[in-house]
Amino acid sequence: MTGLTTLIRLCPPPPPALRIAWQPVESALGMALPADYKQLAELYGPGVFCEFVHVHHPHGVTPFVNLTGPMPARIRSDLRNDVAEGIFPVPHDPDRLFAVGGTDNGERIFWITDPVDEPDRWHIAVNEARGPRWFTFSGSLTEFLGSVFTGRTSVPQFPRGLLDEAPAFTGSRPVLWKPAPIAESAPVDTASIRAWARANGHDVPARGRIPAEIRRAWEQAVS
């Protein structure tokens, strides 16, 4: 049984299926995408599994869940900073990690894009929202979701009560979309963010990942 078949059995997708023009999506990303992800995106559309796990989608209703939006590049920049500053261990090359989803707690779900030109061989990694732990799954995105939602795979970063209720998918309303190239952001001087945060009354740790709300406040202040 494939991961997608397992998902469909657990969480029937909402009709109707979407038709997505994948060529402009892949051109905007600069890479081909796994076949199982394309099937998942067309069958389910944008939305959330178990009211907790979001999969980024070309029709994502906000920049935070849009596959071609700014978040994957921003997250990759954060990982580069973690490596440069020695804050948290990153067990994979940040340039080989692409954020394909996330959770309501702030964890990120990544494709390990290796080999980059063979997307159907990509595996999955999950990081901890505010800590050093990483989890790696040796399978595709749909195999990962199916294994987690059947209870066969336990992700340490996910809450123990994730499956207290039967798995379900809640769709979001699609929006009009046109591809926009992802612009890689330059590494951010985190020392400057910490200095700005302290000067403006924010409680920011001396080391470790800067909380997302402080980073967003800084970005709004300097934009």
PDB file of C-alpha atoms in Angstrom:
ATOM      1  CA  MET A   1       0.000   0.000   0.000  1.00  0.00           C
ATOM      2  CA  THR A   2       1.478   3.360  -1.033  1.00  0.00           C
ATOM      3  CA  GLY A   3       1.612   6.360   1.242  1.00  0.00           C
ATOM      4  CA  LEU A   4      -0.988   8.176  -0.831  1.00  0.00           C
ATOM      5  CA  THR A   5      -3.338   5.180  -0.742  1.00  0.00           C
ATOM      6  CA  THR A   6      -2.982   5.092   3.037  1.00  0.00           C
ATOM      7  CA  LEU A   7      -3.771   8.817   3.272  1.00  0.00           C
ATOM      8  CA  ILE A   8      -6.843   8.491   1.085  1.00  0.00           C
ATOM      9  CA  ARG A   9      -8.112   5.634   3.268  1.00  0.00           C
ATOM     10  CA  LEU A  10      -7.508   7.595   6.474  1.00  0.00           C
ATOM     11  CA  CYS A  11      -8.479  11.060   5.258  1.00  0.00           C
ATOM     12  CA  PRO A  12     -10.700  11.055   2.161  1.00  0.00           C
ATOM     13  CA  PRO A  13      -9.786  14.088   0.026  1.00  0.00           C
ATOM     14  CA  PRO A  14     -12.410  16.771  -0.535  1.00  0.00           C
ATOM     15  CA  PRO A  15     -13.873  16.856  -4.044  1.00  0.00           C
ATOM     16  CA  PRO A  16     -13.221  18.001  -6.645  1.00  0.00           C
ATOM     17  CA  ALA A  17      -9.561  17.362  -7.427  1.00  0.00           C
ATOM     18  CA  LEU A  18      -7.525  20.353  -8.629  1.00  0.00           C
ATOM     19  CA  ARG A  19      -5.774  20.567 -11.963  1.00  0.00           C
ATOM     20  CA  ILE A  20      -2.395  22.222 -11.462  1.00  0.00           C
ATOM     21  CA  ALA A  21      -0.094  23.425 -14.223  1.00  0.00           C
ATOM     22  CA  TRP A  22       3.130  22.004 -12.833  1.00  0.00           C
ATOM     23  CA  GLN A  23       5.562  23.333 -15.415  1.00  0.00           C
ATOM     24  CA  PRO A  24       5.348  26.974 -14.243  1.00  0.00           C
ATOM     25  CA  VAL A  25       5.442  25.847 -10.610  1.00  0.00           C
ATOM     26  CA  GLU A  26       8.615  23.843 -11.140  1.00  0.00           C
ATOM     27  CA  SER A  27      10.112  26.664 -13.215  1.00  0.00           C
ATOM     28  CA  ALA A  28       9.452  29.117 -10.381  1.00  0.00           C
ATOM     29  CA  LEU A  29      11.123  26.754  -7.905  1.00  0.00           C
ATOM     30  CA  GLY A  30      13.989  25.873 -10.207  1.00  0.00           C
ATOM     31  CA  MET A  31      13.562  22.145  -9.586  1.00  0.00           C
ATOM     32  CA  ALA A  32      11.356  19.203 -10.448  1.00  0.00           C
ATOM     33  CA  LEU A  33       8.939  17.945  -7.780  1.00  0.00           C
ATOM     34  CA  PRO A  34       8.201  14.392  -6.570  1.00  0.00           C
ATOM     35  CA  ALA A  35       5.332  12.620  -8.326  1.00  0.00           C
ATOM     36  CA  ASP A  36       3.681  11.691  -5.019  1.00  0.00           C
ATOM     37  CA  TYR A  37       3.600  15.353  -3.954  1.00  0.00           C
ATOM     38  CA  LYS A  38       1.934  16.378  -7.218  1.00  0.00           C
ATOM     39  CA  GLN A  39      -0.750  13.739  -6.722  1.00  0.00           C
ATOM     40  CA  LEU A  40      -1.237  14.824  -3.098  1.00  0.00           C
ATOM     41  CA  ALA A  41      -1.538  18.508  -4.039  1.00  0.00           C
ATOM     42  CA  GLU A  42      -4.070  17.830  -6.796  1.00  0.00           C
ATOM     43  CA  LEU A  43      -6.203  15.424  -4.758  1.00  0.00           C
ATOM     44  CA  TYR A  44      -6.332  17.403  -1.523  1.00  0.00           C
ATOM     45  CA  GLY A  45      -5.650  21.010  -2.424  1.00  0.00           C
ATOM     46  CA  PRO A  46      -4.377  23.395   0.264  1.00  0.00           C
ATOM     47  CA  GLY A  47      -5.306  22.632   3.854  1.00  0.00           C
ATOM     48  CA  VAL A  48      -4.267  20.981   7.094  1.00  0.00           C
ATOM     49  CA  PHE A  49      -4.090  17.381   8.330  1.00  0.00           C
ATOM     50  CA  CYS A  50      -5.188  16.552  11.889  1.00  0.00           C
ATOM     51  CA  GLU A  51      -5.595  20.296  12.503  1.00  0.00           C
ATOM     52  CA  PHE A  52      -1.821  20.342  12.952  1.00  0.00           C
ATOM     53  CA  VAL A  53       0.250  19.435   9.864  1.00  0.00           C
ATOM     54  CA  HIS A  54       0.270  21.861   6.941  1.00  0.00           C
ATOM     55  CA  VAL A  55       1.671  20.860   3.558  1.00  0.00           C
ATOM     56  CA  HIS A  56       2.823  23.779   1.420  1.00  0.00           C
ATOM     57  CA  HIS A  57       0.811  24.078  -1.779  1.00  0.00           C
ATOM     58  CA  PRO A  58       0.998  26.090  -5.023  1.00  0.00           C
ATOM     59  CA  HIS A  59      -2.446  27.488  -4.130  1.00  0.00           C
ATOM     60  CA  GLY A  60      -1.547  28.126  -0.483  1.00  0.00           C
ATOM     61  CA  VAL A  61      -3.826  30.818   0.919  1.00  0.00           C
ATOM     62  CA  THR A  62      -1.068  32.678   2.795  1.00  0.00           C
ATOM     63  CA  PRO A  63       2.652  33.245   2.133  1.00  0.00           C
ATOM     64  CA  PHE A  64       3.410  30.930   5.061  1.00  0.00           C
ATOM     65  CA  VAL A  65       1.938  27.859   3.318  1.00  0.00           C
ATOM     66  CA  ASN A  66       2.509  28.738  -0.341  1.00  0.00           C
ATOM     67  CA  LEU A  67       5.020  26.429  -2.014  1.00  0.00           C
ATOM     68  CA  THR A  68       6.429  29.206  -4.213  1.00  0.00           C
ATOM     69  CA  GLY A  69       6.168  31.889  -1.530  1.00  0.00           C
ATOM     70  CA  PRO A  70       9.045  33.400   0.474  1.00  0.00           C
ATOM     71  CA  MET A  71       9.076  30.936   3.377  1.00  0.00           C
ATOM     72  CA  PRO A  72      11.276  28.121   1.971  1.00  0.00           C
ATOM     73  CA  ALA A  73      14.088  30.557   1.146  1.00  0.00           C
ATOM     74  CA  ARG A  74      13.679  32.364   4.479  1.00  0.00           C
ATOM     75  CA  ILE A  75      13.798  29.098   6.424  1.00  0.00           C
ATOM     76  CA  ARG A  76      16.872  27.966   4.487  1.00  0.00           C
ATOM     77  CA  SER A  77      18.556  31.268   5.388  1.00  0.00           C
ATOM     78  CA  ASP A  78      17.760  30.641   9.079  1.00  0.00           C
ATOM     79  CA  LEU A  79      19.370  27.197   8.852  1.00  0.00           C
ATOM     80  CA  ARG A  80      22.482  28.679   7.265  1.00  0.00           C
ATOM     81  CA  ASN A  81      22.715  31.110  10.163  1.00  0.00           C
ATOM     82  CA  ASP A  82      22.346  28.242  12.638  1.00  0.00           C
ATOM     83  CA  VAL A  83      25.263  26.475  10.971  1.00  0.00           C
ATOM     84  CA  ALA A  84      27.394  29.631  10.775  1.00  0.00           C
ATOM     85  CA  GLU A  85      26.814  30.503  14.435  1.00  0.00           C
ATOM     86  CA  GLY A  86      26.986  26.931  15.732  1.00  0.00           C
ATOM     87  CA  ILE A  87      23.649  27.401  17.477  1.00  0.00           C
ATOM     88  CA  PHE A  88      21.835  24.156  16.720  1.00  0.00           C
ATOM     89  CA  PRO A  89      23.292  21.181  14.869  1.00  0.00           C
ATOM     90  CA  VAL A  90      21.829  20.875  11.376  1.00  0.00           C
ATOM     91  CA  PRO A  91      22.460  17.283  10.259  1.00  0.00           C
ATOM     92  CA  HIS A  92      21.906  18.079   6.586  1.00  0.00           C
ATOM     93  CA  ASP A  93      23.317  20.643   4.173  1.00  0.00           C
ATOM     94  CA  PRO A  94      20.889  23.616   4.392  1.00  0.00           C
ATOM     95  CA  ASP A  95      21.136  23.993   0.620  1.00  0.00           C
ATOM     96  CA  ARG A  96      19.714  20.465   0.293  1.00  0.00           C
ATOM     97  CA  LEU A  97      16.730  21.182   2.561  1.00  0.00           C
ATOM     98  CA  PHE A  98      13.490  22.569   1.139  1.00  0.00           C
ATOM     99  CA  ALA A  99      10.603  23.324   3.499  1.00  0.00           C
ATOM    100  CA  VAL A 100       7.516  21.530   2.182  1.00  0.00           C
ATOM    101  CA  GLY A 101       5.368  21.850   5.291  1.00  0.00           C
ATOM    102  CA  GLY A 102       5.128  22.694   8.944  1.00  0.00           C
ATOM    103  CA  THR A 103       3.082  22.330  12.099  1.00  0.00           C
ATOM    104  CA  ASP A 104       1.004  24.591  14.304  1.00  0.00           C
ATOM    105  CA  ASN A 105       3.802  24.354  16.898  1.00  0.00           C
ATOM    106  CA  GLY A 106       6.400  25.749  14.502  1.00  0.00           C
ATOM    107  CA  GLU A 107       8.213  22.595  13.414  1.00  0.00           C
ATOM    108  CA  ARG A 108       9.297  22.500   9.775  1.00  0.00           C
ATOM    109  CA  ILE A 109       8.958  19.515   7.461  1.00  0.00           C
ATOM    110  CA  PHE A 110      11.668  19.356   4.806  1.00  0.00           C
ATOM    111  CA  TRP A 111      12.452  17.493   1.661  1.00  0.00           C
ATOM    112  CA  ILE A 112      16.065  16.338   1.692  1.00  0.00           C
ATOM    113  CA  THR A 113      16.620  17.115  -1.982  1.00  0.00           C
ATOM    114  CA  ASP A 114      19.371  14.600  -2.591  1.00  0.00           C
ATOM    115  CA  PRO A 115      19.896  13.732  -5.360  1.00  0.00           C
ATOM    116  CA  VAL A 116      18.450  17.031  -6.504  1.00  0.00           C
ATOM    117  CA  ASP A 117      17.618  15.761 -10.000  1.00  0.00           C
ATOM    118  CA  GLU A 118      15.804  12.638  -8.718  1.00  0.00           C
ATOM    119  CA  PRO A 119      12.905  14.023  -6.652  1.00  0.00           C
ATOM    120  CA  ASP A 120      11.177  10.661  -6.294  1.00  0.00           C
ATOM    121  CA  ARG A 121      14.116   9.527  -4.146  1.00  0.00           C
ATOM    122  CA  TRP A 122      13.920  12.460  -1.719  1.00  0.00           C
ATOM    123  CA  HIS A 123      13.422  11.714   1.972  1.00  0.00           C
ATOM    124  CA  ILE A 124      11.932  13.758   4.813  1.00  0.00           C
ATOM    125  CA  ALA A 125      13.420  15.621   7.776  1.00  0.00           C
ATOM    126  CA  VAL A 126      11.643  17.400  10.651  1.00  0.00           C
ATOM    127  CA  ASN A 127      13.293  19.906  12.961  1.00  0.00           C
ATOM    128  CA  GLU A 128      12.296  21.068  16.427  1.00  0.00           C
ATOM    129  CA  ALA A 129      10.639  24.478  16.622  1.00  0.00           C
ATOM    130  CA  ARG A 130      12.665  25.785  19.543  1.00  0.00           C
ATOM    131  CA  GLY A 131      15.348  23.204  20.121  1.00  0.00           C
ATOM    132  CA  PRO A 132      18.113  21.103  18.590  1.00  0.00           C
ATOM    133  CA  ARG A 133      16.306  17.860  17.729  1.00  0.00           C
ATOM    134  CA  TRP A 134      15.939  16.563  14.196  1.00  0.00           C
ATOM    135  CA  PHE A 135      14.034  13.548  12.906  1.00  0.00           C
ATOM    136  CA  THR A 136      14.663  11.832   9.561  1.00  0.00           C
ATOM    137  CA  PHE A 137      12.247   9.582   7.694  1.00  0.00           C
ATOM    138  CA  SER A 138      13.566   7.361   4.908  1.00  0.00           C
ATOM    139  CA  GLY A 139      10.641   7.695   2.539  1.00  0.00           C
ATOM    140  CA  SER A 140       8.558  10.112   0.505  1.00  0.00           C
ATOM    141  CA  LEU A 141       6.279  12.836   1.850  1.00  0.00           C
ATOM    142  CA  THR A 142       3.104  10.784   1.401  1.00  0.00           C
ATOM    143  CA  GLU A 143       4.774   7.730   2.959  1.00  0.00           C
ATOM    144  CA  PHE A 144       5.783   9.927   5.903  1.00  0.00           C
ATOM    145  CA  LEU A 145       2.271  11.311   6.389  1.00  0.00           C
ATOM    146  CA  GLY A 146       0.663   7.895   6.029  1.00  0.00           C
ATOM    147  CA  SER A 147       3.085   6.330   8.495  1.00  0.00           C
ATOM    148  CA  VAL A 148       2.614   9.123  11.061  1.00  0.00           C
ATOM    149  CA  PHE A 149      -1.182   9.161  10.814  1.00  0.00           C
ATOM    150  CA  THR A 150      -1.447   5.374  11.188  1.00  0.00           C
ATOM    151  CA  GLY A 151       0.781   5.521  14.282  1.00  0.00           C
ATOM    152  CA  ARG A 152       3.556   3.415  12.728  1.00  0.00           C
ATOM    153  CA  THR A 153       5.994   6.333  12.938  1.00  0.00           C
ATOM    154  CA  SER A 154       6.311   8.521  16.026  1.00  0.00           C
ATOM    155  CA  VAL A 155       7.943  11.900  15.464  1.00  0.00           C
ATOM    156  CA  PRO A 156       9.459  13.088  18.780  1.00  0.00           C
ATOM    157  CA  GLN A 157       8.632  16.721  17.968  1.00  0.00           C
ATOM    158  CA  PHE A 158       4.925  16.023  17.418  1.00  0.00           C
ATOM    159  CA  PRO A 159       2.467  16.007  20.362  1.00  0.00           C
ATOM    160  CA  ARG A 160       1.563  12.658  21.902  1.00  0.00           C
ATOM    161  CA  GLY A 161      -2.124  13.365  21.477  1.00  0.00           C
ATOM    162  CA  LEU A 162      -1.905  13.958  17.730  1.00  0.00           C
ATOM    163  CA  LEU A 163      -3.963  10.834  16.996  1.00  0.00           C
ATOM    164  CA  ASP A 164      -6.371  11.053  19.929  1.00  0.00           C
ATOM    165  CA  GLU A 165      -9.005  11.803  17.300  1.00  0.00           C
ATOM    166  CA  ALA A 166      -9.298  10.096  13.924  1.00  0.00           C
ATOM    167  CA  PRO A 167      -7.042  11.679  11.284  1.00  0.00           C
ATOM    168  CA  ALA A 168      -8.847  14.184   9.090  1.00  0.00           C
ATOM    169  CA  PHE A 169      -8.073  16.762   6.419  1.00  0.00           C
ATOM    170  CA  THR A 170      -9.529  20.262   6.453  1.00  0.00           C
ATOM    171  CA  GLY A 171      -9.303  22.106   3.151  1.00  0.00           C
ATOM    172  CA  SER A 172      -8.589  25.783   2.668  1.00  0.00           C
ATOM    173  CA  ARG A 173     -10.237  27.800  -0.045  1.00  0.00           C
ATOM    174  CA  PRO A 174      -7.926  28.039  -3.085  1.00  0.00           C
ATOM    175  CA  VAL A 175      -6.916  31.479  -4.322  1.00  0.00           C
ATOM    176  CA  LEU A 176      -5.900  32.727  -7.730  1.00  0.00           C
ATOM    177  CA  TRP A 177      -2.242  32.001  -8.278  1.00  0.00           C
ATOM    178  CA  LYS A 178       0.548  32.877 -10.647  1.00  0.00           C
ATOM    179  CA  PRO A 179       4.132  31.671 -10.292  1.00  0.00           C
ATOM    180  CA  ALA A 180       6.669  33.984  -8.716  1.00  0.00           C
ATOM    181  CA  PRO A 181      10.366  33.114  -8.598  1.00  0.00           C
ATOM    182  CA  ILE A 182      11.744  32.430  -5.144  1.00  0.00           C
ATOM    183  CA  ALA A 183      14.386  34.986  -4.242  1.00  0.00           C
ATOM    184  CA  GLU A 184      17.109  33.611  -2.021  1.00  0.00           C
ATOM    185  CA  SER A 185      17.563  36.005   0.868  1.00  0.00           C
ATOM    186  CA  ALA A 186      21.016  36.927   2.042  1.00  0.00           C
ATOM    187  CA  PRO A 187      22.090  35.665   5.481  1.00  0.00           C
ATOM    188  CA  VAL A 188      20.767  37.898   8.243  1.00  0.00           C
ATOM    189  CA  ASP A 189      23.015  39.408  10.915  1.00  0.00           C
ATOM    190  CA  THR A 190      21.311  37.867  13.942  1.00  0.00           C
ATOM    191  CA  ALA A 191      23.380  39.995  16.314  1.00  0.00           C
ATOM    192  CA  SER A 192      21.689  43.069  14.829  1.00  0.00           C
ATOM    193  CA  ILE A 193      18.257  41.508  15.358  1.00  0.00           C
ATOM    194  CA  ARG A 194      19.079  40.710  18.999  1.00  0.00           C
ATOM    195  CA  ALA A 195      20.354  44.269  19.575  1.00  0.00           C
ATOM    196  CA  TRP A 196      17.216  45.751  17.984  1.00  0.00           C
ATOM    197  CA  ALA A 197      14.974  43.442  20.020  1.00  0.00           C
ATOM    198  CA  ARG A 198      16.588  44.383  23.354  1.00  0.00           C
ATOM    199  CA  ALA A 199      16.455  48.087  22.461  1.00  0.00           C
ATOM    200  CA  ASN A 200      12.735  47.763  21.785  1.00  0.00           C
ATOM    201  CA  GLY A 201      11.835  45.876  24.928  1.00  0.00           C
ATOM    202  CA  HIS A 202      11.717  42.326  23.543  1.00  0.00           C
ATOM    203  CA  ASP A 203      12.972  39.397  25.593  1.00  0.00           C
ATOM    204  CA  VAL A 204      15.370  37.596  23.253  1.00  0.00           C
ATOM    205  CA  PRO A 205      17.763  34.757  24.174  1.00  0.00           C
ATOM    206  CA  ALA A 206      21.475  35.456  23.927  1.00  0.00           C
ATOM    207  CA  ARG A 207      21.947  32.278  21.905  1.00  0.00           C
ATOM    208  CA  GLY A 208      19.768  29.920  19.936  1.00  0.00           C
ATOM    209  CA  ARG A 209      17.075  30.485  17.358  1.00  0.00           C
ATOM    210  CA  ILE A 210      15.477  33.916  17.430  1.00  0.00           C
ATOM    211  CA  PRO A 211      11.714  33.532  18.050  1.00  0.00           C
ATOM    212  CA  ALA A 212       9.689  33.924  14.860  1.00  0.00           C
ATOM    213  CA  GLU A 213       7.536  36.731  16.268  1.00  0.00           C
ATOM    214  CA  ILE A 214      10.630  38.819  17.072  1.00  0.00           C
ATOM    215  CA  ARG A 215      12.089  38.209  13.611  1.00  0.00           C
ATOM    216  CA  ARG A 216       8.792  39.274  12.013  1.00  0.00           C
ATOM    217  CA  ALA A 217       8.684  42.415  14.164  1.00  0.00           C
ATOM    218  CA  TRP A 218      12.238  43.261  13.127  1.00  0.00           C
ATOM    219  CA  GLU A 219      11.451  42.673   9.440  1.00  0.00           C
ATOM    220  CA  GLN A 220       8.442  44.981   9.678  1.00  0.00           C
ATOM    221  CA  ALA A 221      10.526  47.627  11.431  1.00  0.00           C
ATOM    222  CA  VAL A 222      13.300  47.657   8.837  1.00  0.00           C
ATOM    223  CA  SER A 223      11.139  47.166   5.726  1.00  0.00           C
TER     224      SER A 223
END
